[in-house]
Amino acid sequence: MNGGDEGAESAAQASPPQPLEWKFSQVFGERTAGEEVQEVDIISAIEFDKTGDHLATGDRGGRVVLFERTDTKDHGGSRRDLERMDYSTSRHPEFRYKTEFQSHEPEFDYLKSLEIEEKINKIRWCQTANGALFLLSTNDKTIKFWKVQEKKVKKIADMNVDPSKAVGNGNVASSSNNVSPKPYLANGGSPSKEFSFPPGGIPSLRLPTVVTSNETSLVARCRRVYAHAHDYHINSISNNSDGETFISADDLRINLWNLEISNQSFNIVDVKPANMEDLTEVITSAEFHPTHCNMLAYSSSKGSIRLIDLRQSALCDSHAILFEEQEAPGSRSFFTEIIASISDIKFAKDGRHILSRDYMTLKLWDINMDSGPVATFQVHEYLRPKLCDLYENDSIFDKFECCLSGDGLRVATGSYRSVFVHLFIVILSLKTSGMQLNISFICCPSNLFRVFGCAPGSTEATTLEASKNPMR
């Protein structure tokens, strides 16, 4: 009997997971008919926190908008707690507006005669503490550390004097012990020397009293500003699992920061050659390992991923492991290096796999196997004959992001369609085995969302489209 049960379990584990059932859930930023899209309203960054209960978005206007999940609050517990109690959650995830704040302002670098846009490039959530939310946001040059916390509203209450003893504004009520004061002159002068304060002072002195009410308001406060550390545009920021440090990367350098120290960073990767004419590749993305605080990976424009160990040396120019796919003989063309450039990498939650996105494909790498990717997903292979046209209109240089599901069984990225949509953030609900997961994407520069199953034997490939009509 036991042997049969074990056999059934192993067979179930060997079979690929069932395709997800996608359900439309929510749209933020919908427009009325005929309303034009403002440049500053275009979403440029989006990030869920680890719990999935908070969503942060950044736009080209330098604003950060926070949303909070509400469908679990009706039942008095987090979604994880409800699942642990076998509570059946049949509703879609619902998010509501929480707060927003201006993270970055446009700046001008007078030394380099360079305008610095306020556009938010990346947002990363940090560990929460004492009920406060912490996050990092960055534009091209400056990183900021934000604290968002509910604070009780302070109000000015009634004056701390007995109203029965005061008449008018500062006039003393008549009393046998009071002396009527003479009128005052400017600058504290007195019309005569006969005036003197009554014994015990004037009882009608009015002082405001500040009290804390039961009302609360969300306050966003910038705790740290990490600036003047990058000569080139910042393309990545990533939190460390130690909760104390993070990295920021530009085209040629990766810097290590301590969250509590804003005036100093350590350069841990520097690929800038002595002569810039010898430059052959640039850094395109960098990410910390999710559990090992000493490991991080970064990708390059040559299509390679380097895994480095901070314990080896202070300057990690030499990598621990190099991941790159060898070219097939005779397959090299003018566009080979361009489409091989990796635009984004992500670690899986278990830290065992790395997902990378180049122009044409998604690749899944095992950090224990550097001979090649364990899986390759063709995102838009139909565009390969049109690479020349894409080069002419610069579309071949578009950057796409990628992501993995929490269980590591699916990967996702963006693709093209004939219509370009910019403004909408779409929150979709995935339903499988009685559990729902939420996932988000930005419809820019693409409006297709490609989801692939990466479990052994899975042939799942789903395409989701965002249209100009978000309620379609």
Short mmCIF file of C-alpha atoms in Angstrom, two decimals:
data_model
loop_
_atom_site.label_atom_id
_atom_site.label_comp_id
_atom_site.label_asym_id
_atom_site.label_seq_id
_atom_site.Cartn_x
_atom_site.Cartn_y
_atom_site.Cartn_z
CA MET A 1 0.00 0.00 0.00
CA ASN A 2 2.75 2.42 0.95
CA GLY A 3 4.78 1.50 -2.10
CA GLY A 4 1.82 2.28 -4.36
CA ASP A 5 1.34 5.67 -2.73
CA GLU A 6 5.01 6.52 -3.21
CA GLY A 7 4.82 5.49 -6.85
CA ALA A 8 1.79 7.68 -7.43
CA GLU A 9 3.52 10.64 -5.80
CA SER A 10 6.66 10.21 -7.91
CA ALA A 11 4.57 9.95 -11.07
CA ALA A 12 2.72 13.13 -10.14
CA GLN A 13 6.00 14.94 -9.58
CA ALA A 14 7.39 13.72 -12.89
CA SER A 15 4.40 14.94 -14.90
CA PRO A 16 4.55 18.58 -16.04
CA PRO A 17 2.28 21.05 -14.22
CA GLN A 18 -1.05 21.95 -15.72
CA PRO A 19 -1.17 25.17 -17.76
CA LEU A 20 -2.28 28.19 -15.79
CA GLU A 21 -5.76 29.61 -16.10
CA TRP A 22 -5.41 33.35 -16.60
CA LYS A 23 -8.08 35.71 -15.31
CA PHE A 24 -8.19 39.44 -15.87
CA SER A 25 -8.04 41.22 -12.55
CA GLN A 26 -7.30 44.93 -12.50
CA VAL A 27 -6.03 47.92 -14.43
CA PHE A 28 -4.43 51.08 -13.06
CA GLY A 29 -4.15 54.25 -15.11
CA GLU A 30 -7.10 53.81 -17.46
CA ARG A 31 -7.90 56.82 -19.61
CA THR A 32 -11.14 58.37 -20.73
CA ALA A 33 -12.01 58.42 -24.41
CA GLY A 34 -9.90 60.94 -26.29
CA GLU A 35 -7.56 61.64 -23.38
CA GLU A 36 -3.95 62.03 -24.45
CA VAL A 37 -1.17 60.19 -22.67
CA GLN A 38 1.16 62.58 -20.88
CA GLU A 39 4.85 61.80 -21.11
CA VAL A 40 5.33 62.09 -17.34
CA ASP A 41 2.60 59.49 -16.70
CA ILE A 42 4.29 56.68 -18.62
CA ILE A 43 5.26 53.88 -16.26
CA SER A 44 9.00 53.14 -16.24
CA ALA A 45 9.47 50.79 -13.24
CA ILE A 46 7.35 48.35 -11.25
CA GLU A 47 8.08 46.03 -8.35
CA PHE A 48 6.17 43.79 -5.93
CA ASP A 49 7.47 43.30 -2.42
CA LYS A 50 8.28 39.78 -1.23
CA THR A 51 4.85 39.24 0.31
CA GLY A 52 2.94 40.39 -2.77
CA ASP A 53 0.86 42.69 -0.58
CA HIS A 54 2.42 45.91 -1.85
CA LEU A 55 3.13 47.14 -5.34
CA ALA A 56 5.37 50.10 -6.23
CA THR A 57 5.42 51.85 -9.58
CA GLY A 58 7.64 54.62 -10.87
CA ASP A 59 7.00 56.88 -13.84
CA ARG A 60 8.89 59.22 -16.11
CA GLY A 61 7.80 62.17 -14.01
CA GLY A 62 9.91 60.94 -11.08
CA ARG A 63 6.91 59.86 -8.98
CA VAL A 64 6.58 56.65 -7.01
CA VAL A 65 3.04 55.35 -6.45
CA LEU A 66 2.32 52.61 -3.92
CA PHE A 67 -0.62 50.22 -4.04
CA GLU A 68 -1.79 47.92 -1.27
CA ARG A 69 -3.55 44.59 -1.55
CA THR A 70 -7.02 44.63 -0.01
CA ASP A 71 -8.71 41.30 -0.77
CA THR A 72 -6.94 39.53 2.12
CA LYS A 73 -7.66 42.22 4.68
CA ASP A 74 -11.37 41.43 4.63
CA HIS A 75 -10.58 38.10 6.30
CA GLY A 76 -8.21 39.44 8.91
CA GLY A 77 -4.97 37.84 7.80
CA SER A 78 -2.28 37.76 5.14
CA ARG A 79 -2.68 35.53 2.13
CA ARG A 80 0.08 33.25 3.37
CA ASP A 81 -1.70 32.79 6.69
CA LEU A 82 -5.00 32.05 4.95
CA GLU A 83 -3.37 29.43 2.73
CA ARG A 84 -1.74 27.86 5.77
CA MET A 85 -5.22 27.52 7.31
CA ASP A 86 -6.55 25.95 4.05
CA TYR A 87 -8.77 28.95 3.49
CA SER A 88 -10.16 28.87 -0.04
CA THR A 89 -9.36 32.15 -1.77
CA SER A 90 -11.60 32.41 -4.79
CA ARG A 91 -11.38 36.15 -5.28
CA HIS A 92 -8.92 37.83 -7.59
CA PRO A 93 -6.15 39.92 -6.05
CA GLU A 94 -7.34 43.48 -5.58
CA PHE A 95 -5.08 46.44 -5.05
CA ARG A 96 -5.99 49.97 -4.07
CA TYR A 97 -4.08 53.21 -4.11
CA LYS A 98 -2.04 53.70 -0.95
CA THR A 99 0.10 56.80 -1.40
CA GLU A 100 2.47 58.54 -3.78
CA PHE A 101 5.44 60.85 -3.49
CA GLN A 102 7.87 62.73 -5.69
CA SER A 103 11.04 60.69 -5.63
CA HIS A 104 13.26 62.54 -8.11
CA GLU A 105 13.34 65.97 -9.73
CA PRO A 106 15.03 66.96 -12.99
CA GLU A 107 18.60 68.09 -12.45
CA PHE A 108 21.43 69.59 -14.46
CA ASP A 109 25.08 68.61 -14.17
CA TYR A 110 26.91 71.87 -14.78
CA LEU A 111 30.34 70.24 -14.91
CA LYS A 112 29.33 67.92 -17.76
CA SER A 113 26.56 70.13 -19.23
CA LEU A 114 24.23 67.15 -18.87
CA GLU A 115 20.52 67.13 -18.13
CA ILE A 116 19.50 64.39 -15.69
CA GLU A 117 15.97 63.13 -16.17
CA GLU A 118 13.68 62.53 -13.24
CA LYS A 119 12.50 59.22 -14.75
CA ILE A 120 12.53 56.29 -12.30
CA ASN A 121 14.67 53.48 -13.72
CA LYS A 122 14.42 50.89 -10.94
CA ILE A 123 12.56 50.31 -7.67
CA ARG A 124 13.57 47.73 -5.09
CA TRP A 125 11.79 46.91 -1.82
CA CYS A 126 13.87 46.61 1.34
CA GLN A 127 13.13 44.78 4.57
CA THR A 128 10.25 46.19 6.60
CA ALA A 129 10.70 47.28 10.21
CA ASN A 130 8.27 48.48 12.87
CA GLY A 131 5.38 48.57 10.44
CA ALA A 132 7.21 50.92 8.05
CA LEU A 133 7.89 50.24 4.37
CA PHE A 134 11.35 50.85 2.93
CA LEU A 135 12.34 51.01 -0.71
CA LEU A 136 15.11 52.16 -3.03
CA SER A 137 14.43 54.18 -6.16
CA THR A 138 16.88 55.46 -8.74
CA ASN A 139 17.02 57.59 -11.84
CA ASP A 140 20.06 57.76 -14.13
CA LYS A 141 22.43 59.14 -11.49
CA THR A 142 20.99 59.26 -7.98
CA ILE A 143 19.64 56.53 -5.68
CA LYS A 144 17.30 57.38 -2.81
CA PHE A 145 16.27 55.36 0.24
CA TRP A 146 12.65 55.99 1.27
CA LYS A 147 10.71 55.23 4.41
CA VAL A 148 6.91 55.17 4.21
CA GLN A 149 5.11 55.02 7.53
CA GLU A 150 1.71 55.76 9.00
CA LYS A 151 1.87 58.55 11.53
CA LYS A 152 -0.83 59.91 13.78
CA VAL A 153 -2.00 63.37 12.85
CA LYS A 154 -1.16 66.10 15.35
CA LYS A 155 -3.66 68.90 15.83
CA ILE A 156 -3.74 72.14 17.76
CA ALA A 157 -6.37 71.76 20.46
CA ASP A 158 -8.16 74.41 22.53
CA MET A 159 -6.04 76.85 24.44
CA ASN A 160 -4.92 75.77 27.89
CA VAL A 161 -6.85 78.44 29.78
CA ASP A 162 -10.26 78.39 31.36
CA PRO A 163 -12.59 80.20 28.95
CA SER A 164 -14.63 81.53 31.89
CA LYS A 165 -11.65 83.52 33.06
CA ALA A 166 -10.90 85.13 29.73
CA VAL A 167 -12.91 87.66 27.77
CA GLY A 168 -12.11 88.56 24.20
CA ASN A 169 -8.68 88.16 22.73
CA GLY A 170 -6.24 88.64 25.56
CA ASN A 171 -8.49 90.81 27.73
CA VAL A 172 -8.55 89.83 31.39
CA ALA A 173 -11.91 89.23 33.01
CA SER A 174 -12.77 91.72 35.69
CA SER A 175 -11.69 90.65 39.15
CA SER A 176 -10.99 92.34 42.42
CA ASN A 177 -7.44 91.03 42.30
CA ASN A 178 -6.74 92.09 38.69
CA VAL A 179 -5.36 95.38 37.59
CA SER A 180 -6.58 96.60 34.22
CA PRO A 181 -3.51 96.83 32.00
CA LYS A 182 -2.77 99.99 30.10
CA PRO A 183 -2.65 99.77 26.30
CA TYR A 184 0.69 98.57 24.95
CA LEU A 185 2.90 100.40 22.51
CA ALA A 186 4.95 98.90 19.71
CA ASN A 187 8.23 97.15 20.54
CA GLY A 188 7.14 96.44 24.10
CA GLY A 189 6.97 100.06 25.19
CA SER A 190 4.51 101.33 27.80
CA PRO A 191 2.65 104.66 27.86
CA SER A 192 3.61 105.28 31.47
CA LYS A 193 5.82 103.95 34.21
CA GLU A 194 2.82 103.34 36.47
CA PHE A 195 1.98 99.97 34.79
CA SER A 196 3.06 96.77 36.55
CA PHE A 197 2.11 93.07 36.25
CA PRO A 198 -0.47 91.94 38.79
CA PRO A 199 0.56 89.47 41.49
CA GLY A 200 0.75 85.95 40.01
CA GLY A 201 0.88 87.25 36.45
CA ILE A 202 -1.88 87.69 33.89
CA PRO A 203 -4.16 84.62 34.05
CA SER A 204 -5.47 84.93 30.51
CA LEU A 205 -2.22 84.15 28.64
CA ARG A 206 -3.27 81.91 25.74
CA LEU A 207 -0.92 79.08 24.67
CA PRO A 208 -1.83 76.46 22.02
CA THR A 209 -1.74 72.77 22.96
CA VAL A 210 -0.68 70.19 20.37
CA VAL A 211 -2.38 66.81 20.77
CA THR A 212 -2.17 63.56 18.81
CA SER A 213 -5.46 62.45 17.29
CA ASN A 214 -6.58 58.96 16.28
CA GLU A 215 -6.37 59.87 12.59
CA THR A 216 -3.35 58.61 10.64
CA SER A 217 -1.69 59.69 7.43
CA LEU A 218 1.03 58.09 5.33
CA VAL A 219 4.28 60.02 5.31
CA ALA A 220 7.12 59.31 2.88
CA ARG A 221 10.51 60.51 4.04
CA CYS A 222 13.81 60.29 2.19
CA ARG A 223 16.32 58.85 4.65
CA ARG A 224 19.41 58.63 2.44
CA VAL A 225 20.61 59.98 -0.90
CA TYR A 226 23.36 58.02 -2.67
CA ALA A 227 24.81 60.30 -5.33
CA HIS A 228 27.96 61.16 -7.30
CA ALA A 229 29.16 57.57 -7.61
CA HIS A 230 28.40 56.81 -11.28
CA ASP A 231 29.79 58.47 -14.39
CA TYR A 232 27.35 56.55 -16.59
CA HIS A 233 23.64 55.87 -16.34
CA ILE A 234 22.57 53.47 -13.59
CA ASN A 235 20.96 50.38 -15.12
CA SER A 236 20.53 48.16 -12.02
CA ILE A 237 20.13 48.22 -8.27
CA SER A 238 19.82 45.08 -6.16
CA ASN A 239 19.35 44.42 -2.45
CA ASN A 240 21.58 42.02 -0.60
CA SER A 241 20.09 39.22 1.50
CA ASP A 242 21.96 40.55 4.56
CA GLY A 243 19.53 43.49 4.66
CA GLU A 244 22.40 45.95 5.10
CA THR A 245 23.95 46.45 1.67
CA PHE A 246 22.97 46.84 -1.97
CA ILE A 247 24.69 47.25 -5.32
CA SER A 248 24.26 49.76 -8.12
CA ALA A 249 25.57 49.18 -11.63
CA ASP A 250 26.22 51.34 -14.67
CA ASP A 251 27.80 50.47 -18.01
CA LEU A 252 31.33 50.06 -16.65
CA ARG A 253 31.21 49.74 -12.85
CA ILE A 254 29.37 48.05 -10.01
CA ASN A 255 29.41 49.74 -6.60
CA LEU A 256 28.63 48.24 -3.21
CA TRP A 257 26.76 50.45 -0.71
CA ASN A 258 25.77 50.25 2.92
CA LEU A 259 22.21 51.44 3.45
CA GLU A 260 23.27 53.57 6.42
CA ILE A 261 26.26 55.24 4.68
CA SER A 262 25.44 57.53 1.77
CA ASN A 263 28.75 59.32 1.25
CA GLN A 264 30.90 56.27 0.51
CA SER A 265 30.68 53.21 -1.71
CA PHE A 266 33.11 50.47 -2.74
CA ASN A 267 33.84 49.74 -6.37
CA ILE A 268 33.76 45.96 -6.71
CA VAL A 269 33.66 45.56 -10.52
CA ASP A 270 35.38 47.85 -13.00
CA VAL A 271 35.51 46.90 -16.68
CA LYS A 272 36.68 50.29 -17.92
CA PRO A 273 39.88 49.84 -19.99
CA ALA A 274 42.82 52.23 -19.78
CA ASN A 275 42.05 53.27 -23.35
CA MET A 276 38.35 53.61 -24.13
CA GLU A 277 39.05 52.57 -27.72
CA ASP A 278 39.74 49.08 -26.34
CA LEU A 279 36.24 48.82 -24.85
CA THR A 280 34.50 45.70 -26.17
CA GLU A 281 31.60 45.16 -23.78
CA VAL A 282 29.55 46.92 -21.12
CA ILE A 283 27.61 45.83 -18.06
CA THR A 284 23.88 45.57 -18.77
CA SER A 285 22.40 44.17 -15.54
CA ALA A 286 23.47 43.07 -12.06
CA GLU A 287 21.70 41.05 -9.36
CA PHE A 288 22.55 39.77 -5.89
CA HIS A 289 22.05 36.10 -5.06
CA PRO A 290 18.75 35.73 -3.13
CA THR A 291 20.27 33.85 -0.18
CA HIS A 292 24.10 34.02 -0.35
CA CYS A 293 25.17 37.55 0.56
CA ASN A 294 28.66 37.02 -0.91
CA MET A 295 27.52 36.14 -4.44
CA LEU A 296 26.21 38.25 -7.29
CA ALA A 297 25.89 37.97 -11.04
CA TYR A 298 26.12 40.52 -13.81
CA SER A 299 25.52 40.32 -17.54
CA SER A 300 27.25 41.98 -20.46
CA SER A 301 26.51 43.21 -23.96
CA LYS A 302 28.45 40.24 -25.34
CA GLY A 303 25.84 37.79 -24.08
CA SER A 304 27.80 36.44 -21.12
CA ILE A 305 26.90 36.19 -17.42
CA ARG A 306 29.57 36.31 -14.75
CA LEU A 307 29.07 34.96 -11.24
CA ILE A 308 31.43 36.53 -8.72
CA ASP A 309 32.25 35.83 -5.08
CA LEU A 310 32.93 38.83 -2.86
CA ARG A 311 35.08 36.67 -0.59
CA GLN A 312 37.76 36.20 -3.26
CA SER A 313 39.01 39.78 -3.45
CA ALA A 314 37.96 43.35 -2.85
CA LEU A 315 37.95 44.10 -6.59
CA CYS A 316 36.09 41.29 -8.33
CA ASP A 317 37.35 41.77 -11.87
CA SER A 318 37.98 38.03 -12.09
CA HIS A 319 34.82 35.97 -12.09
CA ALA A 320 34.16 32.69 -10.35
CA ILE A 321 32.01 31.21 -13.12
CA LEU A 322 31.37 32.39 -16.68
CA PHE A 323 28.11 31.49 -18.43
CA GLU A 324 27.96 31.92 -22.20
CA GLU A 325 26.59 29.98 -25.11
CA GLN A 326 28.96 28.99 -27.87
CA GLU A 327 28.10 30.10 -31.39
CA ALA A 328 27.15 27.46 -33.88
CA PRO A 329 29.69 27.22 -36.74
CA GLY A 330 28.69 29.39 -39.69
CA SER A 331 25.88 31.14 -37.84
CA ARG A 332 27.65 34.45 -37.26
CA SER A 333 26.22 37.53 -38.98
CA PHE A 334 26.28 41.31 -38.69
CA PHE A 335 23.49 41.18 -36.08
CA THR A 336 24.92 38.35 -33.94
CA GLU A 337 26.52 40.52 -31.28
CA ILE A 338 23.60 42.97 -31.19
CA ILE A 339 20.92 40.37 -30.52
CA ALA A 340 23.18 38.44 -28.13
CA SER A 341 23.35 41.40 -25.74
CA ILE A 342 21.61 40.49 -22.47
CA SER A 343 19.20 43.18 -21.29
CA ASP A 344 18.12 41.63 -17.98
CA ILE A 345 18.93 38.80 -15.58
CA LYS A 346 17.02 37.44 -12.60
CA PHE A 347 17.89 34.82 -9.99
CA ALA A 348 15.29 32.16 -9.26
CA LYS A 349 13.95 32.19 -5.73
CA ASP A 350 16.00 29.12 -4.80
CA GLY A 351 19.20 30.73 -6.12
CA ARG A 352 19.98 27.68 -8.25
CA HIS A 353 18.99 29.14 -11.63
CA ILE A 354 19.50 32.42 -13.49
CA LEU A 355 17.09 33.69 -16.12
CA SER A 356 18.48 35.94 -18.86
CA ARG A 357 16.81 37.84 -21.68
CA ASP A 358 18.48 38.81 -24.93
CA TYR A 359 16.71 40.30 -27.92
CA MET A 360 15.37 37.05 -29.37
CA THR A 361 15.30 34.52 -26.53
CA LEU A 362 14.92 33.73 -22.86
CA LYS A 363 17.57 31.46 -21.42
CA LEU A 364 17.56 29.54 -18.14
CA TRP A 365 20.96 28.76 -16.64
CA ASP A 366 21.97 26.37 -13.87
CA ILE A 367 24.75 27.93 -11.77
CA ASN A 368 26.27 24.46 -11.38
CA MET A 369 26.57 23.98 -15.16
CA ASP A 370 28.48 26.55 -17.19
CA SER A 371 28.52 24.63 -20.48
CA GLY A 372 25.27 26.21 -21.70
CA PRO A 373 21.70 27.06 -20.77
CA VAL A 374 19.45 24.28 -19.54
CA ALA A 375 16.51 25.73 -21.49
CA THR A 376 16.05 28.26 -24.29
CA PHE A 377 12.69 29.86 -25.10
CA GLN A 378 12.12 31.53 -28.48
CA VAL A 379 10.20 34.73 -27.79
CA HIS A 380 9.62 36.14 -31.29
CA GLU A 381 11.49 33.95 -33.74
CA TYR A 382 9.30 35.25 -36.58
CA LEU A 383 11.28 38.52 -36.42
CA ARG A 384 14.61 36.92 -37.36
CA PRO A 385 14.15 37.49 -41.12
CA LYS A 386 13.31 41.14 -40.35
CA LEU A 387 16.42 42.02 -38.34
CA CYS A 388 17.60 44.42 -41.03
CA ASP A 389 14.38 46.44 -40.79
CA LEU A 390 14.54 46.38 -37.00
CA TYR A 391 18.09 47.70 -37.20
CA GLU A 392 17.06 50.52 -39.50
CA ASN A 393 14.39 51.80 -37.08
CA ASP A 394 16.52 51.09 -33.95
CA SER A 395 13.97 48.58 -32.57
CA ILE A 396 16.72 45.99 -32.40
CA PHE A 397 18.18 47.95 -29.47
CA ASP A 398 14.99 47.74 -27.37
CA LYS A 399 15.46 46.34 -23.87
CA PHE A 400 13.12 43.72 -22.40
CA GLU A 401 12.90 42.58 -18.80
CA CYS A 402 12.18 39.07 -17.56
CA CYS A 403 10.86 37.40 -14.41
CA LEU A 404 10.25 33.99 -12.82
CA SER A 405 7.25 32.76 -10.89
CA GLY A 406 7.66 32.12 -7.18
CA ASP A 407 7.62 28.34 -7.64
CA GLY A 408 10.23 28.54 -10.40
CA LEU A 409 8.04 26.59 -12.85
CA ARG A 410 7.36 29.46 -15.26
CA VAL A 411 9.25 32.34 -16.82
CA ALA A 412 7.88 35.43 -18.52
CA THR A 413 8.96 38.39 -20.63
CA GLY A 414 7.62 40.93 -23.13
CA SER A 415 7.31 40.89 -26.89
CA TYR A 416 5.98 42.95 -29.80
CA ARG A 417 2.64 43.48 -31.41
CA SER A 418 1.48 45.90 -34.08
CA VAL A 419 0.09 48.27 -31.44
CA PHE A 420 2.24 49.92 -28.78
CA VAL A 421 0.71 50.58 -25.36
CA HIS A 422 2.54 52.65 -22.77
CA LEU A 423 0.44 53.68 -19.83
CA PHE A 424 -1.25 50.65 -18.36
CA ILE A 425 -0.05 48.38 -15.59
CA VAL A 426 -1.99 45.16 -15.75
CA ILE A 427 -2.37 42.92 -12.71
CA LEU A 428 -3.31 39.39 -13.69
CA SER A 429 -4.40 36.49 -11.57
CA LEU A 430 -3.02 33.03 -12.19
CA LYS A 431 -5.19 30.21 -10.94
CA THR A 432 -3.85 26.71 -10.47
CA SER A 433 -4.43 24.01 -7.88
CA GLY A 434 -6.69 26.28 -5.85
CA MET A 435 -3.96 28.90 -5.39
CA GLN A 436 -3.64 32.28 -7.01
CA LEU A 437 -0.47 34.18 -7.78
CA ASN A 438 -0.30 37.74 -8.97
CA ILE A 439 2.10 38.96 -11.59
CA SER A 440 2.59 42.33 -13.21
CA PHE A 441 4.13 43.74 -16.33
CA ILE A 442 4.61 47.07 -18.01
CA CYS A 443 3.30 47.36 -21.53
CA CYS A 444 6.29 49.28 -22.82
CA PRO A 445 7.90 48.98 -25.32
CA SER A 446 5.84 45.86 -25.95
CA ASN A 447 2.23 44.97 -25.38
CA LEU A 448 2.56 41.19 -25.41
CA PHE A 449 3.43 39.16 -22.34
CA ARG A 450 4.92 35.74 -23.06
CA VAL A 451 4.76 33.05 -20.36
CA PHE A 452 6.68 29.76 -20.73
CA GLY A 453 6.63 26.63 -18.59
CA CYS A 454 10.19 25.61 -17.68
CA ALA A 455 9.46 22.40 -15.79
CA PRO A 456 10.75 19.18 -17.39
CA GLY A 457 8.34 18.04 -20.10
CA SER A 458 6.32 21.27 -20.08
CA THR A 459 5.27 22.73 -23.43
CA GLU A 460 3.29 25.59 -21.95
CA ALA A 461 3.54 28.83 -23.92
CA THR A 462 0.94 31.51 -23.24
CA THR A 463 0.62 34.92 -24.86
CA LEU A 464 -1.25 37.73 -23.12
CA GLU A 465 -2.06 41.00 -24.83
CA ALA A 466 -2.64 44.48 -23.43
CA SER A 467 -4.74 46.65 -25.70
CA LYS A 468 -5.61 50.33 -25.86
CA ASN A 469 -8.95 49.33 -24.43
CA PRO A 470 -7.93 47.91 -21.01
CA MET A 471 -11.41 46.53 -20.30
CA ARG A 472 -11.52 44.49 -23.50
#
